[in-house]
Amino acid sequence: MPADVRKEHSHSVRTSLKEWGTSRAVRIPKPICEQAGISAGSELTMQSGQDDRGAFIMLRPVSRDAHRAVDVPYISMDEVFAGHKESYVPCEADWGHDVGAEVVE
């Protein structure tokens, strides 16, 4: 299990890997599905990895943030700028003189 899993909010059960055609399958108990907010037919992402305890397989429900390329917690813009007190005043940037094909007339 990845190190960032909060122990007080996790269930742990023992299960076994079964054959399902040419694939493998694991039954997920109802309490774990309920905690994860998934049910039969839910779309999941599957990731394998390795940590200090060995190899693992992680399943996550596909969410509105599924397009993200990395697995990071969602932080809203309000949270990002929570400590910022000044109002934003846009200004023009001086990039210097036009040169070469950049010359605009």
Tab-separated table of N, CA and C in Angstrom:
chain	number	residue	atom	x	y	z
A	1	MET	N	0.855	-1.183	0.000
A	1	MET	CA	0.000	0.000	0.000
A	1	MET	C	0.891	1.233	0.000
A	2	PRO	N	0.602	2.226	-0.830
A	2	PRO	CA	1.437	3.419	-0.864
A	2	PRO	C	1.513	4.082	0.506
A	3	ALA	N	2.633	4.718	0.779
A	3	ALA	CA	2.876	5.321	2.090
A	3	ALA	C	1.898	6.435	2.422
A	4	ASP	N	1.285	7.084	1.407
A	4	ASP	CA	0.423	8.226	1.679
A	4	ASP	C	-1.007	7.833	2.053
A	5	VAL	N	-1.321	6.535	2.150
A	5	VAL	CA	-2.663	6.104	2.533
A	5	VAL	C	-2.845	6.348	4.022
A	6	ARG	N	-3.919	7.018	4.376
A	6	ARG	CA	-4.186	7.313	5.781
A	6	ARG	C	-4.778	6.075	6.438
A	7	LYS	N	-4.086	5.536	7.411
A	7	LYS	CA	-4.467	4.277	8.038
A	7	LYS	C	-5.832	4.351	8.712
A	8	GLU	N	-6.172	5.486	9.326
A	8	GLU	CA	-7.425	5.579	10.062
A	8	GLU	C	-8.641	5.561	9.146
A	9	HIS	N	-8.444	5.731	7.845
A	9	HIS	CA	-9.556	5.752	6.902
A	9	HIS	C	-9.485	4.599	5.908
A	10	SER	N	-8.751	3.548	6.219
A	10	SER	CA	-8.597	2.469	5.248
A	10	SER	C	-9.081	1.141	5.818
A	11	HIS	N	-9.542	0.287	4.923
A	11	HIS	CA	-9.886	-1.092	5.253
A	11	HIS	C	-8.806	-1.978	4.653
A	12	SER	N	-8.564	-3.092	5.280
A	12	SER	CA	-7.614	-4.048	4.734
A	12	SER	C	-8.246	-5.433	4.816
A	13	VAL	N	-8.316	-6.119	3.694
A	13	VAL	CA	-8.832	-7.485	3.663
A	13	VAL	C	-7.882	-8.338	2.845
A	14	ARG	N	-7.890	-9.615	3.133
A	14	ARG	CA	-7.088	-10.569	2.359
A	14	ARG	C	-7.978	-11.181	1.304
A	15	THR	N	-7.468	-11.315	0.107
A	15	THR	CA	-8.220	-11.925	-0.979
A	15	THR	C	-7.247	-12.696	-1.855
A	16	SER	N	-7.743	-13.317	-2.888
A	16	SER	CA	-6.847	-14.044	-3.787
A	16	SER	C	-7.158	-13.688	-5.231
A	17	LEU	N	-6.163	-13.828	-6.041
A	17	LEU	CA	-6.272	-13.541	-7.466
A	17	LEU	C	-6.880	-14.754	-8.161
A	18	LYS	N	-7.900	-14.526	-8.971
A	18	LYS	CA	-8.591	-15.606	-9.682
A	18	LYS	C	-8.398	-15.433	-11.182
A	19	GLU	N	-8.592	-16.503	-11.920
A	19	GLU	CA	-8.543	-16.416	-13.376
A	19	GLU	C	-9.922	-16.056	-13.900
A	20	TRP	N	-9.940	-15.183	-14.904
A	20	TRP	CA	-11.184	-14.792	-15.555
A	20	TRP	C	-10.875	-14.716	-17.041
A	21	GLY	N	-11.090	-15.782	-17.749
A	21	GLY	CA	-10.669	-15.856	-19.145
A	21	GLY	C	-9.154	-15.839	-19.201
A	22	THR	N	-8.615	-14.936	-20.014
A	22	THR	CA	-7.156	-14.806	-20.091
A	22	THR	C	-6.633	-13.727	-19.150
A	23	SER	N	-7.540	-13.120	-18.380
A	23	SER	CA	-7.153	-12.073	-17.428
A	23	SER	C	-7.183	-12.630	-16.011
A	24	ARG	N	-6.918	-11.780	-15.057
A	24	ARG	CA	-6.994	-12.123	-13.645
A	24	ARG	C	-8.016	-11.194	-13.001
A	25	ALA	N	-8.635	-11.649	-11.911
A	25	ALA	CA	-9.677	-10.856	-11.264
A	25	ALA	C	-9.562	-10.962	-9.748
A	26	VAL	N	-10.021	-9.910	-9.070
A	26	VAL	CA	-10.086	-9.864	-7.614
A	26	VAL	C	-11.481	-9.390	-7.253
A	27	ARG	N	-12.125	-10.049	-6.312
A	27	ARG	CA	-13.422	-9.575	-5.822
A	27	ARG	C	-13.166	-8.482	-4.793
A	28	ILE	N	-13.911	-7.403	-4.911
A	28	ILE	CA	-13.764	-6.287	-3.969
A	28	ILE	C	-14.986	-6.303	-3.050
A	29	PRO	N	-14.794	-6.489	-1.732
A	29	PRO	CA	-15.923	-6.547	-0.802
A	29	PRO	C	-16.737	-5.247	-0.789
A	30	LYS	N	-18.031	-5.389	-0.511
A	30	LYS	CA	-18.959	-4.261	-0.520
A	30	LYS	C	-18.508	-3.101	0.382
A	31	PRO	N	-18.050	-3.342	1.638
A	31	PRO	CA	-17.637	-2.207	2.482
A	31	PRO	C	-16.506	-1.377	1.855
A	32	ILE	N	-15.596	-2.037	1.162
A	32	ILE	CA	-14.504	-1.301	0.519
A	32	ILE	C	-15.039	-0.497	-0.658
A	33	CYS	N	-15.957	-1.092	-1.430
A	33	CYS	CA	-16.576	-0.357	-2.544
A	33	CYS	C	-17.325	0.868	-2.031
A	34	GLU	N	-18.076	0.695	-0.953
A	34	GLU	CA	-18.837	1.814	-0.390
A	34	GLU	C	-17.915	2.929	0.079
A	35	GLN	N	-16.813	2.569	0.746
A	35	GLN	CA	-15.883	3.591	1.222
A	35	GLN	C	-15.254	4.338	0.052
A	36	ALA	N	-14.977	3.626	-1.036
A	36	ALA	CA	-14.351	4.248	-2.209
A	36	ALA	C	-15.372	4.947	-3.098
A	37	GLY	N	-16.663	4.765	-2.812
A	37	GLY	CA	-17.697	5.412	-3.620
A	37	GLY	C	-17.849	4.783	-4.997
A	38	ILE	N	-17.656	3.467	-5.084
A	38	ILE	CA	-17.794	2.778	-6.367
A	38	ILE	C	-18.829	1.668	-6.258
A	39	SER	N	-19.331	1.242	-7.404
A	39	SER	CA	-20.262	0.120	-7.468
A	39	SER	C	-20.006	-0.621	-8.770
A	40	ALA	N	-20.747	-1.705	-8.995
A	40	ALA	CA	-20.574	-2.475	-10.227
A	40	ALA	C	-20.739	-1.546	-11.425
A	41	GLY	N	-19.815	-1.598	-12.348
A	41	GLY	CA	-19.856	-0.746	-13.536
A	41	GLY	C	-19.063	0.540	-13.401
A	42	SER	N	-18.577	0.865	-12.193
A	42	SER	CA	-17.778	2.084	-12.011
A	42	SER	C	-16.492	1.989	-12.820
A	43	GLU	N	-16.094	3.106	-13.406
A	43	GLU	CA	-14.835	3.148	-14.150
A	43	GLU	C	-13.697	3.413	-13.168
A	44	LEU	N	-12.632	2.620	-13.281
A	44	LEU	CA	-11.488	2.725	-12.379
A	44	LEU	C	-10.208	2.897	-13.177
A	45	THR	N	-9.218	3.518	-12.546
A	45	THR	CA	-7.868	3.518	-13.106
A	45	THR	C	-7.048	2.548	-12.271
A	46	MET	N	-6.133	1.858	-12.919
A	46	MET	CA	-5.297	0.880	-12.232
A	46	MET	C	-3.840	1.279	-12.410
A	47	GLN	N	-3.090	1.244	-11.322
A	47	GLN	CA	-1.679	1.615	-11.354
A	47	GLN	C	-0.897	0.589	-10.553
A	48	SER	N	0.237	0.188	-11.077
A	48	SER	CA	1.116	-0.693	-10.312
A	48	SER	C	2.363	0.092	-9.940
A	49	GLY	N	2.977	-0.298	-8.867
A	49	GLY	CA	4.179	0.401	-8.425
A	49	GLY	C	4.915	-0.418	-7.388
A	50	GLN	N	5.884	0.211	-6.778
A	50	GLN	CA	6.670	-0.450	-5.745
A	50	GLN	C	7.055	0.591	-4.708
A	51	ASP	N	6.928	0.224	-3.443
A	51	ASP	CA	7.367	1.098	-2.360
A	51	ASP	C	8.245	0.284	-1.417
A	52	ASP	N	8.476	0.786	-0.208
A	52	ASP	CA	9.368	0.095	0.722
A	52	ASP	C	8.825	-1.260	1.186
A	53	ARG	N	7.533	-1.520	0.983
A	53	ARG	CA	6.942	-2.803	1.368
A	53	ARG	C	6.834	-3.765	0.196
A	54	GLY	N	7.231	-3.355	-0.992
A	54	GLY	CA	7.189	-4.234	-2.156
A	54	GLY	C	6.250	-3.730	-3.235
A	55	ALA	N	5.939	-4.615	-4.164
A	55	ALA	CA	5.081	-4.265	-5.295
A	55	ALA	C	3.634	-4.112	-4.829
A	56	PHE	N	2.873	-3.235	-5.501
A	56	PHE	CA	1.461	-3.053	-5.178
A	56	PHE	C	0.677	-2.722	-6.438
A	57	ILE	N	-0.631	-2.929	-6.348
A	57	ILE	CA	-1.576	-2.530	-7.389
A	57	ILE	C	-2.577	-1.611	-6.720
A	58	MET	N	-2.842	-0.456	-7.328
A	58	MET	CA	-3.756	0.521	-6.751
A	58	MET	C	-4.884	0.790	-7.739
A	59	LEU	N	-6.112	0.776	-7.243
A	59	LEU	CA	-7.286	1.118	-8.037
A	59	LEU	C	-7.864	2.411	-7.503
A	60	ARG	N	-8.281	3.286	-8.408
A	60	ARG	CA	-8.935	4.531	-8.006
A	60	ARG	C	-10.137	4.764	-8.903
A	61	PRO	N	-11.226	5.304	-8.342
A	61	PRO	CA	-12.353	5.665	-9.200
A	61	PRO	C	-11.937	6.784	-10.154
A	62	VAL	N	-12.421	6.723	-11.384
A	62	VAL	CA	-12.156	7.799	-12.336
A	62	VAL	C	-12.977	8.994	-11.883
A	63	SER	N	-12.323	10.143	-11.771
A	63	SER	CA	-12.999	11.341	-11.279
A	63	SER	C	-12.919	12.455	-12.303
A	64	ARG	N	-13.475	13.607	-11.949
A	64	ARG	CA	-13.442	14.765	-12.852
A	64	ARG	C	-12.015	15.232	-13.094
A	65	ASP	N	-11.081	14.822	-12.232
A	65	ASP	CA	-9.685	15.210	-12.388
A	65	ASP	C	-8.873	14.134	-13.102
A	66	ALA	N	-9.560	13.204	-13.778
A	66	ALA	CA	-8.870	12.071	-14.400
A	66	ALA	C	-7.923	12.487	-15.510
A	67	HIS	N	-8.072	13.691	-16.051
A	67	HIS	CA	-7.210	14.141	-17.148
A	67	HIS	C	-5.828	14.543	-16.657
A	68	ARG	N	-5.658	14.645	-15.340
A	68	ARG	CA	-4.352	15.053	-14.823
A	68	ARG	C	-3.314	13.989	-15.106
A	69	ALA	N	-2.121	14.419	-15.434
A	69	ALA	CA	-1.061	13.479	-15.809
A	69	ALA	C	-0.347	12.895	-14.597
A	70	VAL	N	-0.449	13.544	-13.449
A	70	VAL	CA	0.222	13.047	-12.253
A	70	VAL	C	-0.789	12.892	-11.132
A	71	ASP	N	-0.463	12.051	-10.187
A	71	ASP	CA	-1.353	11.784	-9.071
A	71	ASP	C	-1.020	12.736	-7.926
A	72	VAL	N	-1.678	13.892	-7.907
A	72	VAL	CA	-1.463	14.883	-6.858
A	72	VAL	C	-2.814	15.285	-6.288
A	73	PRO	N	-2.851	15.712	-5.040
A	73	PRO	CA	-4.133	16.132	-4.478
A	73	PRO	C	-4.657	17.384	-5.171
A	74	TYR	N	-5.983	17.504	-5.280
A	74	TYR	CA	-6.600	18.679	-5.891
A	74	TYR	C	-6.503	19.852	-4.925
A	75	ILE	N	-6.067	20.995	-5.409
A	75	ILE	CA	-6.014	22.227	-4.624
A	75	ILE	C	-6.708	23.300	-5.444
A	76	SER	N	-7.719	23.933	-4.860
A	76	SER	CA	-8.464	24.962	-5.582
A	76	SER	C	-7.633	26.238	-5.684
A	77	MET	N	-8.001	27.108	-6.607
A	77	MET	CA	-7.299	28.385	-6.760
A	77	MET	C	-7.447	29.231	-5.492
A	78	ASP	N	-8.586	29.130	-4.820
A	78	ASP	CA	-8.766	29.860	-3.561
A	78	ASP	C	-7.742	29.405	-2.524
A	79	GLU	N	-7.465	28.098	-2.476
A	79	GLU	CA	-6.465	27.582	-1.541
A	79	GLU	C	-5.058	28.015	-1.940
A	80	VAL	N	-4.776	28.019	-3.241
A	80	VAL	CA	-3.450	28.413	-3.723
A	80	VAL	C	-3.142	29.849	-3.321
A	81	PHE	N	-4.127	30.738	-3.462
A	81	PHE	CA	-3.895	32.154	-3.197
A	81	PHE	C	-4.451	32.609	-1.850
A	82	ALA	N	-4.699	31.690	-0.928
A	82	ALA	CA	-5.286	32.025	0.371
A	82	ALA	C	-4.449	33.044	1.144
A	83	GLY	N	-3.135	32.959	1.094
A	83	GLY	CA	-2.281	33.873	1.839
A	83	GLY	C	-1.936	35.150	1.096
A	84	HIS	N	-2.389	35.286	-0.131
A	84	HIS	CA	-2.059	36.454	-0.954
A	84	HIS	C	-3.056	37.571	-0.667
A	85	LYS	N	-2.580	38.702	-0.189
A	85	LYS	CA	-3.471	39.788	0.229
A	85	LYS	C	-3.593	40.911	-0.795
A	86	GLU	N	-2.572	41.112	-1.624
A	86	GLU	CA	-2.604	42.220	-2.575
A	86	GLU	C	-3.518	41.903	-3.745
A	87	SER	N	-4.176	42.942	-4.278
A	87	SER	CA	-4.986	42.717	-5.471
A	87	SER	C	-4.071	42.723	-6.687
A	88	TYR	N	-4.441	41.990	-7.698
A	88	TYR	CA	-3.632	41.864	-8.905
A	88	TYR	C	-3.906	43.031	-9.837
A	89	VAL	N	-2.846	43.707	-10.256
A	89	VAL	CA	-2.953	44.796	-11.222
A	89	VAL	C	-2.111	44.403	-12.431
A	90	PRO	N	-2.761	44.077	-13.556
A	90	PRO	CA	-1.989	43.675	-14.731
A	90	PRO	C	-1.187	44.843	-15.291
A	91	CYS	N	-0.049	44.549	-15.870
A	91	CYS	CA	0.772	45.583	-16.480
A	91	CYS	C	1.393	45.032	-17.757
A	92	GLU	N	1.852	45.933	-18.606
A	92	GLU	CA	2.504	45.509	-19.837
A	92	GLU	C	3.965	45.195	-19.548
A	93	ALA	N	4.484	44.199	-20.228
A	93	ALA	CA	5.887	43.837	-20.082
A	93	ALA	C	6.660	44.384	-21.272
A	94	ASP	N	7.813	44.972	-21.013
A	94	ASP	CA	8.663	45.481	-22.088
A	94	ASP	C	9.657	44.388	-22.451
A	95	TRP	N	9.530	43.844	-23.648
A	95	TRP	CA	10.389	42.765	-24.107
A	95	TRP	C	11.552	43.287	-24.931
A	96	GLY	N	11.725	44.596	-24.987
A	96	GLY	CA	12.819	45.170	-25.766
A	96	GLY	C	12.380	45.474	-27.192
A	97	HIS	N	13.346	45.853	-28.022
A	97	HIS	CA	13.051	46.217	-29.409
A	97	HIS	C	12.761	44.987	-30.252
A	98	ASP	N	11.882	45.161	-31.260
A	98	ASP	CA	11.613	44.084	-32.214
A	98	ASP	C	12.859	43.830	-33.047
A	99	VAL	N	13.119	42.564	-33.329
A	99	VAL	CA	14.263	42.204	-34.166
A	99	VAL	C	13.838	41.136	-35.169
A	100	GLY	N	14.495	41.097	-36.304
A	100	GLY	CA	14.251	40.057	-37.303
A	100	GLY	C	12.807	39.988	-37.740
A	101	ALA	N	12.273	38.769	-37.807
A	101	ALA	CA	10.909	38.539	-38.287
A	101	ALA	C	9.858	38.994	-37.280
A	102	GLU	N	10.282	39.432	-36.104
A	102	GLU	CA	9.336	39.878	-35.088
A	102	GLU	C	8.866	41.307	-35.321
A	103	VAL	N	9.510	42.030	-36.225
A	103	VAL	CA	9.190	43.438	-36.436
A	103	VAL	C	7.734	43.568	-36.867
A	104	VAL	N	6.988	44.360	-36.106
A	104	VAL	CA	5.581	44.611	-36.403
A	104	VAL	C	5.455	46.061	-36.828
A	105	GLU	N	4.799	46.282	-37.965
A	105	GLU	CA	4.659	47.668	-38.446
A	105	GLU	C	3.249	48.145	-38.348
